[in-house]
Coordinates of C-alpha atoms in Angstrom, one line a residue:
Chain A
M45 CA 87.1 80.9 83.7
I46 CA 85.7 84.2 84.7
D47 CA 82.0 84.7 84.5
P48 CA 81.5 88.1 82.8
T49 CA 78.3 88.8 84.8
E50 CA 80.4 89.0 87.9
F51 CA 81.5 92.5 86.7
W52 CA 78.0 93.7 87.8
L53 CA 79.2 93.4 91.4
L54 CA 81.8 96.0 90.6
A55 CA 79.2 98.4 89.1
P56 CA 79.6 101.0 91.9
E57 CA 83.4 101.3 91.4
I58 CA 83.1 101.3 87.6
F59 CA 80.4 104.0 87.7
L60 CA 82.4 106.2 90.1
A61 CA 85.6 105.9 88.0
V62 CA 83.6 106.9 84.9
A63 CA 82.1 109.8 86.7
A64 CA 85.5 111.0 87.9
M65 CA 86.9 110.8 84.3
L66 CA 83.9 112.7 82.9
L67 CA 84.4 115.4 85.5
L68 CA 88.1 115.6 84.7
V69 CA 87.4 116.0 81.0
A70 CA 84.6 118.6 81.6
G71 CA 87.0 120.5 84.0
S72 CA 89.7 120.7 81.4
I73 CA 87.7 122.0 78.4
G74 CA 87.9 125.8 78.0
R75 CA 87.4 127.6 81.3
G76 CA 86.3 124.4 83.0
V77 CA 83.3 124.0 85.3
R78 CA 82.4 126.3 88.1
N79 CA 82.5 125.1 91.7
R80 CA 78.9 124.6 92.4
P81 CA 78.0 122.5 89.4
A82 CA 81.1 120.4 89.9
A83 CA 80.4 119.8 93.5
A84 CA 76.8 118.9 92.7
V85 CA 77.9 116.4 90.0
A86 CA 80.4 114.9 92.5
L87 CA 77.8 114.6 95.2
L88 CA 75.2 113.1 92.9
S89 CA 77.7 110.5 91.6
L90 CA 78.5 109.6 95.2
V91 CA 74.8 109.1 96.0
A92 CA 74.3 107.1 92.9
T93 CA 77.4 105.0 93.8
A94 CA 75.9 104.3 97.3
L95 CA 72.7 103.1 95.7
L96 CA 74.7 100.9 93.3
V97 CA 76.6 99.5 96.3
L98 CA 73.3 98.5 97.9
W99 CA 72.0 97.1 94.6
A100 CA 75.2 95.1 94.0
Y101 CA 75.2 93.7 97.5
G102 CA 71.6 92.6 97.1
K103 CA 72.4 91.0 93.8
G104 CA 75.5 89.0 94.9
G105 CA 76.8 89.9 98.3
S106 CA 78.5 87.0 99.9
S107 CA 81.8 86.1 101.5
E108 CA 82.8 84.2 98.3
A109 CA 85.5 85.9 96.3
F110 CA 84.7 86.6 92.6
L111 CA 86.5 87.6 89.4
A112 CA 89.2 84.9 89.8
G113 CA 89.4 85.6 93.5
M114 CA 90.3 89.3 93.1
F115 CA 87.4 90.9 95.0
V116 CA 84.9 90.0 97.6
L117 CA 81.6 91.8 98.5
D118 CA 80.8 90.8 102.0
S119 CA 78.9 92.7 104.7
Y120 CA 82.2 94.1 106.0
A121 CA 82.9 95.6 102.6
L122 CA 79.3 96.9 102.4
F123 CA 79.6 98.7 105.8
L124 CA 82.9 100.3 104.9
K125 CA 81.9 101.3 101.4
L126 CA 78.9 103.2 102.6
L127 CA 80.9 104.8 105.4
L128 CA 83.6 105.8 102.9
L129 CA 81.0 107.3 100.5
I130 CA 79.5 109.3 103.3
A131 CA 83.0 110.6 104.4
T132 CA 83.8 111.5 100.8
G133 CA 80.4 113.3 100.4
L134 CA 81.1 115.4 103.5
T135 CA 84.5 116.2 102.2
V136 CA 83.0 117.5 99.0
T137 CA 80.6 119.7 100.9
I138 CA 83.4 121.3 103.0
S139 CA 85.7 121.9 99.9
G140 CA 83.9 124.7 98.1
R141 CA 85.2 127.7 100.0
F142 CA 88.9 127.2 99.4
L143 CA 88.4 126.5 95.7
E144 CA 86.3 129.6 95.2
E145 CA 88.6 131.9 97.2
G146 CA 91.9 130.5 96.0
G147 CA 90.8 130.5 92.3
Y148 CA 91.8 126.9 91.9
R149 CA 90.0 124.8 89.2
P150 CA 87.3 122.8 90.8
G151 CA 86.8 120.1 88.1
E152 CA 90.1 118.4 88.6
Y153 CA 89.9 118.7 92.4
Y154 CA 86.5 116.9 92.6
S155 CA 87.6 114.4 90.0
L156 CA 90.7 113.5 92.1
I157 CA 88.5 113.1 95.2
L158 CA 86.3 110.7 93.2
F159 CA 89.4 108.8 91.9
A160 CA 90.7 108.4 95.5
A161 CA 87.2 107.3 96.6
T162 CA 87.2 104.7 93.8
G163 CA 90.5 103.4 95.0
M164 CA 89.1 103.1 98.5
L165 CA 86.0 101.2 97.4
F166 CA 88.2 98.7 95.6
M167 CA 90.5 98.5 98.6
V168 CA 87.8 97.4 101.0
S169 CA 86.6 94.8 98.5
G170 CA 90.1 93.6 97.6
Y171 CA 90.7 89.9 98.2
S172 CA 94.0 89.5 96.6
L173 CA 97.2 91.3 97.6
L174 CA 97.5 92.4 93.9
S175 CA 94.1 94.1 93.8
I176 CA 94.5 95.5 97.3
W177 CA 97.9 97.0 96.3
I178 CA 96.8 98.5 93.0
S179 CA 93.7 100.1 94.6
L180 CA 95.9 101.4 97.5
E181 CA 98.1 103.1 94.9
L182 CA 95.1 104.6 93.1
M183 CA 94.1 106.2 96.4
A184 CA 97.7 107.2 97.3
L185 CA 98.5 108.8 93.9
S186 CA 95.3 110.8 94.0
S187 CA 96.1 111.9 97.6
Y188 CA 99.6 113.1 96.7
I189 CA 98.2 115.4 94.1
L190 CA 95.4 116.6 96.3
A191 CA 97.9 117.5 99.1
G192 CA 99.7 119.8 96.7
Y193 CA 96.6 121.3 95.2
F194 CA 97.5 124.9 96.4
K195 CA 100.1 124.9 93.7
R196 CA 101.1 128.6 94.3
E197 CA 101.7 127.9 98.0
R198 CA 105.0 126.6 99.2
K199 CA 103.6 124.8 102.2
S200 CA 101.2 122.8 100.1
N201 CA 103.9 121.8 97.6
E202 CA 106.2 120.7 100.4
A203 CA 103.4 118.6 101.9
A204 CA 102.8 116.9 98.6
L205 CA 106.6 116.3 98.2
K206 CA 107.0 114.8 101.7
Y207 CA 103.8 112.7 101.3
F208 CA 105.0 111.4 98.0
I209 CA 108.5 110.5 99.0
L210 CA 107.5 108.7 102.2
G211 CA 104.4 107.2 100.6
A212 CA 106.5 105.8 97.8
L213 CA 108.9 104.3 100.3
S214 CA 106.1 102.7 102.3
S215 CA 104.6 101.3 99.1
G216 CA 108.0 99.8 98.3
V217 CA 108.3 98.3 101.7
L218 CA 104.7 96.9 101.6
L219 CA 105.3 95.5 98.1
Y220 CA 108.6 93.9 99.1
G221 CA 106.8 92.1 101.9
I222 CA 104.1 90.9 99.4
S223 CA 106.8 89.6 97.1
L224 CA 108.5 87.6 99.9
L225 CA 105.1 86.2 101.0
Y226 CA 104.4 85.2 97.4
G227 CA 107.8 83.5 97.2
A228 CA 107.0 81.5 100.4
T229 CA 103.5 80.5 99.4
G230 CA 103.2 80.8 95.6
T231 CA 100.0 82.8 95.8
V232 CA 98.7 86.3 96.4
H233 CA 95.0 85.3 97.0
V234 CA 94.1 86.1 100.6
G235 CA 92.3 82.9 101.3
E236 CA 94.8 80.6 99.7
L237 CA 97.7 82.5 101.3
A238 CA 96.2 81.9 104.8
A239 CA 95.8 78.2 104.1
R240 CA 99.4 77.7 102.8
L241 CA 100.9 79.9 105.5
G242 CA 99.1 77.7 108.0
D243 CA 100.8 74.6 106.6
L244 CA 104.2 76.3 106.3
V245 CA 104.1 77.6 109.9
S246 CA 103.0 74.3 111.3
T247 CA 105.9 72.4 109.5
G248 CA 108.4 75.3 110.2
E249 CA 109.4 75.7 106.5
Q250 CA 110.6 79.0 105.0
P251 CA 110.8 80.8 108.4
I252 CA 112.9 83.7 107.1
L253 CA 110.8 84.5 104.0
I254 CA 107.6 84.5 106.1
A255 CA 108.9 86.5 109.0
V256 CA 110.5 89.2 107.0
G257 CA 107.6 89.2 104.5
W258 CA 104.8 89.7 106.9
L259 CA 106.8 92.2 109.0
L260 CA 107.5 94.4 105.9
L261 CA 103.9 94.1 104.8
A262 CA 102.6 95.1 108.3
I263 CA 105.0 98.1 108.5
G264 CA 103.7 99.3 105.1
L265 CA 100.2 99.1 106.5
Y266 CA 101.0 100.8 109.8
F267 CA 102.6 103.6 107.7
K268 CA 99.3 104.0 105.8
V269 CA 97.2 104.3 108.9
A270 CA 99.7 106.8 110.4
A271 CA 100.6 104.8 113.5
A272 CA 103.8 105.7 115.4
P273 CA 106.7 105.1 114.8
F274 CA 105.8 105.2 111.1
H275 CA 104.0 108.5 111.4
V276 CA 106.7 111.0 110.4
W277 CA 104.8 112.2 107.3
T278 CA 101.6 112.9 109.1
P279 CA 102.1 116.3 110.9
D280 CA 103.7 118.0 107.9
V281 CA 101.3 116.7 105.4
Y282 CA 98.2 117.5 107.6
V283 CA 99.4 121.0 108.1
G284 CA 100.6 121.8 104.6
A285 CA 97.7 120.2 102.6
P286 CA 94.6 122.3 102.0
T287 CA 92.3 121.7 105.0
P288 CA 89.5 119.8 103.2
V289 CA 92.2 117.5 101.9
T290 CA 93.5 117.0 105.4
A291 CA 90.0 116.2 106.5
F292 CA 89.8 113.6 103.7
L293 CA 93.1 112.0 104.6
A294 CA 92.3 111.9 108.3
S295 CA 88.8 110.3 107.7
A296 CA 88.2 108.4 104.5
S297 CA 91.9 107.5 103.8
K298 CA 92.4 106.3 107.3
I299 CA 89.2 104.2 107.2
A300 CA 90.2 102.5 104.0
S301 CA 93.7 101.9 105.2
F302 CA 92.4 100.3 108.4
A303 CA 90.0 98.2 106.3
I304 CA 92.8 96.6 104.4
L305 CA 95.0 96.3 107.5
I306 CA 92.3 94.3 109.2
R307 CA 91.5 92.3 106.1
I308 CA 95.1 91.3 105.6
L309 CA 95.9 90.5 109.3
F310 CA 92.7 88.6 109.9
E311 CA 92.1 86.8 106.7
A312 CA 95.6 86.4 105.2
L313 CA 97.8 86.1 108.2
P314 CA 95.8 84.1 110.8
A315 CA 98.6 81.6 111.1
L316 CA 100.8 84.4 112.6
K317 CA 98.2 85.8 114.9
A318 CA 100.4 85.7 118.1
D319 CA 103.2 87.6 116.3
W320 CA 101.1 90.4 114.8
Q321 CA 99.1 90.8 118.0
L322 CA 102.3 91.6 119.9
I323 CA 103.7 94.0 117.2
T324 CA 100.3 95.7 116.9
A325 CA 100.2 96.1 120.7
L326 CA 103.6 97.8 120.7
V327 CA 102.7 100.0 117.8
A328 CA 99.3 100.9 119.4
C329 CA 101.0 101.9 122.7
I330 CA 103.7 104.0 121.0
S331 CA 101.1 105.7 118.8
M332 CA 98.9 106.6 121.8
I333 CA 101.7 107.8 123.9
W334 CA 103.6 109.7 121.2
G335 CA 100.5 111.1 119.5
N336 CA 99.0 112.5 122.7
L337 CA 102.3 113.8 124.2
A338 CA 103.3 115.6 121.0
A339 CA 99.9 117.1 120.7
L340 CA 100.3 118.8 124.1
T341 CA 103.0 121.1 122.8
Q342 CA 101.4 122.4 119.6
D343 CA 99.9 125.8 119.1
N344 CA 98.6 125.2 115.6
V345 CA 95.2 123.5 115.6
K346 CA 95.7 121.5 112.4
R347 CA 99.0 120.2 113.8
M348 CA 97.4 119.3 117.1
L349 CA 94.7 117.4 115.1
A350 CA 97.4 115.6 113.2
Y351 CA 99.0 114.3 116.3
S352 CA 95.6 113.5 117.7
S353 CA 95.0 111.4 114.6
I354 CA 98.2 109.5 115.3
G355 CA 96.9 108.8 118.9
H356 CA 93.5 107.7 117.5
A357 CA 95.2 105.3 115.1
G358 CA 96.6 103.8 118.3
Y359 CA 93.2 103.5 119.9
I360 CA 91.8 101.8 116.8
L361 CA 94.7 99.4 116.8
I362 CA 93.7 98.2 120.3
G363 CA 90.5 96.8 118.7
V364 CA 92.5 95.2 115.9
L365 CA 95.0 93.4 118.2
C366 CA 92.2 91.8 120.2
A367 CA 91.3 89.7 117.2
S368 CA 87.9 89.1 118.7
E369 CA 84.4 89.8 117.6
E370 CA 84.0 92.6 120.2
G371 CA 87.3 94.2 119.1
L372 CA 86.2 94.1 115.4
W373 CA 82.8 95.7 115.8
A374 CA 84.3 98.2 118.2
V375 CA 86.7 99.2 115.5
L376 CA 84.0 99.6 112.9
F377 CA 81.9 101.7 115.3
Y378 CA 84.9 103.8 116.2
L379 CA 85.8 104.4 112.5
L380 CA 82.2 105.6 111.9
A381 CA 82.2 107.9 114.9
Y382 CA 85.7 109.1 114.2
A383 CA 84.9 110.0 110.5
F384 CA 82.1 112.4 111.6
I385 CA 84.1 113.9 114.5
T386 CA 87.2 114.5 112.3
L387 CA 85.3 116.0 109.4
G388 CA 83.4 118.2 111.7
A389 CA 86.5 119.4 113.5
F390 CA 88.3 120.2 110.3
G391 CA 85.2 121.8 108.9
T392 CA 85.3 124.2 111.8
V393 CA 89.0 124.9 111.1
I394 CA 88.1 125.7 107.5
I395 CA 85.4 128.1 108.4
L396 CA 87.8 130.1 110.6
E397 CA 90.7 130.1 108.2
Q398 CA 91.3 133.5 106.6
R399 CA 93.2 133.1 103.3
E400 CA 95.2 129.9 102.9
Y401 CA 97.0 129.3 106.2
A402 CA 96.1 132.1 108.7
G403 CA 93.6 131.6 111.5
E404 CA 94.9 128.2 112.6
T405 CA 96.5 128.9 115.9
Y406 CA 94.8 128.3 119.3
S407 CA 94.7 132.1 120.0
D408 CA 92.6 132.6 116.8
Y409 CA 89.8 130.7 118.7
A410 CA 89.7 133.2 121.5
G411 CA 86.2 134.4 122.4
L412 CA 84.6 132.3 119.6
A413 CA 81.6 131.6 121.8
R414 CA 80.7 135.3 121.6
R415 CA 81.3 135.7 117.9
S416 CA 79.6 132.5 116.8
P417 CA 77.9 130.4 119.5
F418 CA 77.0 127.8 116.9
L419 CA 80.6 127.2 115.8
A420 CA 81.9 127.2 119.4
A421 CA 79.3 124.7 120.5
S422 CA 80.1 122.4 117.5
M423 CA 83.8 122.6 118.2
L424 CA 83.0 121.8 121.9
V425 CA 81.1 118.7 120.8
F426 CA 84.0 117.5 118.6
M427 CA 86.7 118.2 121.3
V428 CA 84.5 116.4 123.9
A429 CA 84.1 113.5 121.5
L430 CA 87.8 113.3 120.7
T431 CA 88.6 113.2 124.4
G432 CA 86.1 110.4 124.8
I433 CA 83.6 112.0 127.3
P434 CA 79.9 111.1 127.2
P435 CA 77.4 111.9 125.7
T436 CA 79.2 111.6 122.4
G437 CA 80.0 108.9 119.9
G438 CA 83.7 109.2 120.9
F439 CA 82.9 108.0 124.4
F440 CA 81.2 104.8 123.3
G441 CA 83.8 104.2 120.6
K442 CA 86.7 104.3 123.2
F443 CA 84.6 102.4 125.8
Y444 CA 83.9 99.5 123.5
L445 CA 87.5 99.4 122.4
F446 CA 88.9 99.3 125.9
A447 CA 86.2 96.8 127.0
A448 CA 87.2 94.5 124.1
A449 CA 90.9 94.8 125.1
V450 CA 90.1 93.9 128.7
E451 CA 88.0 91.0 127.7
A452 CA 90.7 89.6 125.4
G453 CA 93.3 89.9 128.1
W454 CA 95.2 93.0 126.9
I455 CA 94.7 94.9 130.1
W456 CA 98.0 96.8 129.9
V457 CA 97.2 98.2 126.5
A458 CA 93.8 99.3 127.7
L459 CA 95.4 101.0 130.6
V460 CA 97.8 102.9 128.3
G461 CA 94.7 103.9 126.3
V462 CA 92.8 105.3 129.4
L463 CA 95.9 107.2 130.7
T464 CA 96.6 108.8 127.3
S465 CA 93.0 109.7 127.0
A466 CA 93.3 111.6 130.3
I467 CA 96.4 113.4 128.9
S468 CA 94.5 114.3 125.8
L469 CA 92.0 116.3 127.9
F470 CA 94.6 119.1 128.2
F471 CA 95.1 119.9 124.6
Y472 CA 91.5 119.3 123.4
F473 CA 90.2 121.6 126.2
G474 CA 92.9 124.1 125.4
I475 CA 90.7 125.1 122.5
V476 CA 87.5 125.1 124.7
V477 CA 89.2 127.4 127.2
Q478 CA 90.1 129.8 124.4
M479 CA 86.6 129.7 122.9
Y480 CA 84.6 130.2 126.1
L481 CA 86.9 131.9 128.7
K482 CA 89.2 134.2 126.7
P483 CA 88.1 137.5 125.3
S484 CA 88.5 138.0 121.6
E485 CA 90.9 140.6 120.2
D486 CA 90.3 142.9 117.3
T487 CA 92.7 140.8 115.2
T488 CA 91.1 137.5 115.8
P489 CA 89.4 136.2 112.7
R490 CA 85.6 136.3 112.2
P491 CA 84.0 133.2 110.8
M492 CA 83.0 133.4 107.2
P493 CA 79.4 133.0 106.3
A494 CA 79.2 129.7 104.4
V495 CA 75.9 127.9 104.5
G496 CA 77.1 124.6 103.0
L497 CA 80.0 124.4 105.3
A498 CA 78.0 125.3 108.4
S499 CA 75.3 122.7 107.7
T500 CA 78.0 120.0 107.2
I501 CA 79.4 121.0 110.6
A502 CA 75.9 120.8 112.1
I503 CA 75.3 117.4 110.6
C504 CA 78.6 116.1 112.0
A505 CA 77.9 117.5 115.5
I506 CA 74.4 116.1 115.5
V507 CA 75.6 112.6 114.4
T508 CA 78.4 112.7 117.0
V509 CA 75.9 113.4 119.8
L510 CA 73.3 110.9 118.5
L511 CA 76.0 108.2 118.4
G512 CA 76.5 109.0 122.1
L513 CA 72.9 108.9 123.1
V514 CA 71.6 105.9 121.0
P515 CA 74.7 103.9 119.9
G516 CA 72.5 100.7 119.8
P517 CA 71.4 100.6 116.1
L518 CA 74.9 101.3 114.7
V519 CA 76.5 98.8 117.1
E520 CA 74.0 96.2 115.7
L521 CA 74.9 97.2 112.2
A522 CA 78.7 96.9 113.0
K523 CA 78.0 93.5 114.6
A524 CA 76.4 92.3 111.3
S525 CA 79.5 93.4 109.3
L526 CA 82.2 91.2 110.7
I527 CA 84.8 89.1 108.8
P528 CA 86.0 85.6 109.9
L529 CA 88.2 85.9 112.9
P530 CA 91.8 84.6 112.8
Chain B
M135 CA 134.1 76.3 87.5
M136 CA 130.6 77.5 86.7
L137 CA 128.6 79.0 89.6
E138 CA 124.9 78.0 89.3
I139 CA 122.6 81.0 89.8
T140 CA 119.8 80.1 92.1
T141 CA 116.8 82.0 93.5
T142 CA 118.8 82.8 96.6
H143 CA 121.3 84.8 94.5
Y144 CA 118.4 86.8 93.0
L145 CA 117.0 87.4 96.4
L146 CA 120.4 88.7 97.7
L147 CA 120.7 91.0 94.7
S148 CA 117.2 92.3 95.2
A149 CA 117.8 92.9 98.9
V150 CA 120.9 94.9 98.0
L151 CA 119.0 96.9 95.4
F152 CA 116.2 97.5 97.9
A153 CA 118.7 98.7 100.6
I154 CA 120.4 101.0 98.2
G155 CA 117.1 102.4 97.1
A156 CA 115.7 102.9 100.6
A157 CA 119.0 104.5 101.8
G158 CA 118.9 106.8 98.7
I159 CA 115.3 107.9 99.5
L160 CA 116.2 108.7 103.1
V161 CA 119.7 110.1 102.7
R162 CA 119.9 111.8 99.2
R163 CA 119.0 115.5 99.2
N164 CA 118.4 115.9 95.4
M165 CA 114.8 115.3 94.4
I166 CA 115.8 113.7 91.1
T167 CA 118.1 111.2 92.9
V168 CA 115.3 110.4 95.3
L169 CA 112.9 109.6 92.4
M170 CA 115.6 107.3 90.9
S171 CA 115.9 105.6 94.3
I172 CA 112.1 105.0 94.4
E173 CA 112.4 103.3 91.0
L174 CA 115.2 101.1 92.4
V175 CA 113.0 100.0 95.3
L176 CA 110.2 99.1 93.0
N177 CA 112.5 97.3 90.6
S178 CA 114.0 95.2 93.4
V179 CA 110.5 94.0 94.1
N180 CA 110.1 93.1 90.4
L181 CA 113.3 91.1 90.5
N182 CA 111.9 89.2 93.5
L183 CA 108.6 88.5 91.9
I184 CA 110.1 87.3 88.7
A185 CA 112.7 85.1 90.4
F186 CA 110.0 83.5 92.5
S187 CA 107.7 83.1 89.5
Y188 CA 110.5 81.2 87.7
Q189 CA 111.2 79.0 90.7
L190 CA 107.6 78.2 91.4
S191 CA 106.6 77.9 87.7
D192 CA 103.7 80.2 88.5
L193 CA 102.6 83.1 86.4
T194 CA 101.2 85.3 89.1
G195 CA 104.6 86.8 89.9
Q196 CA 105.2 87.9 86.4
I197 CA 101.7 89.4 86.1
F198 CA 102.3 91.2 89.4
A199 CA 105.6 92.6 88.0
V200 CA 103.8 94.0 85.0
F201 CA 101.3 95.8 87.2
T202 CA 104.2 97.1 89.3
I203 CA 105.9 98.5 86.3
A204 CA 102.7 100.3 85.3
V205 CA 102.2 101.7 88.8
A206 CA 105.9 102.8 88.9
A207 CA 105.3 104.8 85.7
G208 CA 102.3 106.5 87.3
E209 CA 104.3 107.2 90.4
A210 CA 107.1 108.7 88.5
A211 CA 104.7 111.0 86.6
V212 CA 103.1 112.2 89.8
G213 CA 106.5 112.7 91.4
L214 CA 107.8 114.7 88.5
G215 CA 104.6 116.8 88.5
I216 CA 105.1 117.6 92.2
L217 CA 108.7 118.3 91.6
I218 CA 108.0 120.7 88.7
A219 CA 105.4 122.6 90.8
L220 CA 107.9 123.0 93.6
F221 CA 110.7 123.9 91.2
R222 CA 108.6 126.8 89.9
L223 CA 108.4 128.2 93.4
L224 CA 112.0 127.5 94.6
D225 CA 114.1 127.4 91.4
D226 CA 115.9 124.4 92.9
T227 CA 115.5 120.6 93.2
H228 CA 117.3 120.4 96.5
L229 CA 115.3 118.9 99.3
D230 CA 117.0 121.1 102.0
K231 CA 115.2 124.1 100.5
A232 CA 111.8 122.6 101.3
T233 CA 111.8 123.6 105.0
E234 CA 108.6 125.5 105.6
L235 CA 107.1 122.7 107.5
H236 CA 108.9 120.9 110.3
G237 CA 107.3 118.7 112.8

């Protein structure tokens, strides 16, 4: 029997879903809501949700699954939920400009962002393959629509189409894997699945169902975190989608996808640890090499950041494949740093964009240091952090990941990581060279005055530097947010 | 002679359906056909779930299948919405016309 009071532990998700629905209705009546009130409502709902998350965790946070084993509210979920809410909040603050200039309705946009965030909160709490999959779909369906939000622009529609087709295929692959694992074990509950898989693997029963099942499940998850060779959708979707949506996909969506990847590998498939460590190592290396090499040849900044995000998925996978405490908290710390760095970098891209898609090439950044020292300095911080140079959060993030890999005996993977980081210096500093050493032309775009956007970029830059100067407190926080190791 | 239908037969059928669907998504160039192929993939999963549910005498699989059907409906709605938006710009449902982005 389900104890109805357990629904209180889902109060944050329920509240956010209701807020999203109200915003959707308000945005559809008559002329809808204007951008500023809609953004304010969305931000307030996110803050209230964050408070509810803290309240729910205080009320019944434990590693025990509740609601018939569908959800769990442990410290891992708490850390990731707060991080996701922060990333979503920053996305809301960088979204205003394109809605106002493009004349797109803001009510629906913010409501879709909140729906996606609801899905993400459910994802990190999911403790059954059923609940994890349904919440993944909630996030994915909202993201498909968001990618096509510039509905009068061909590129945006194409991005939505490609994202939808490949996303649906990956959902199908993931689901097929789940169905085979269900057939082998008779359960979709993460804890029971792990126990029964352990028995089956030790007796050698159902080898084909288990092998094909977990492999398809893992491929679906690698697709969602945009790791090579399952990354084909990423560059096109990141370039075609409205830039705030790209920032959202590269930060919040990626964090939530990594959260379920780790939850499933660590807690549902510990019996297959040796297998998934090897596959993850291969995927991590291919992602790091392919992402960084392909980024070298780009002249569009959004496309470069898309390939860079594939490379960074590889770095984060290094921490996952260690399957150690050091690896896990390094991943959590990296996700935190990466969210601020990515949102800041895409925020800078937005402020330089003229109309929908102009102002995105490297040469548009020429002489930015003269035209706007603040923007150039912030972009410098983000590029330094993405390369992994001190004193930024990006340095410590990579340092902890590589250290964990060396400690766990995956030295060759760490070596690939260090080498590809060195390669990445070239394309990240390509922008820096443009900003500081090249003179600007008459045609180069001038940054728009936008106070909300500029302050978001400033916050992201300050946090990035702070994480590099005093990483201690957040490392402690990440260390307190671990799940049982496989 | 009567052939007894076992779970393995259902698994083979669903594997074939899945392969046809996946191939259709990757190879077919008409958007409507691609949407149909997506449905085929999701339904092959349903077949798996229900066959296992019957074999194991466990209800989880059937409940899962109901959820899958609901999500498949949502996915079809979103897919058709995106298709209509693109159709208004291109006057075509052919995927080869969507070539602004390539990477």
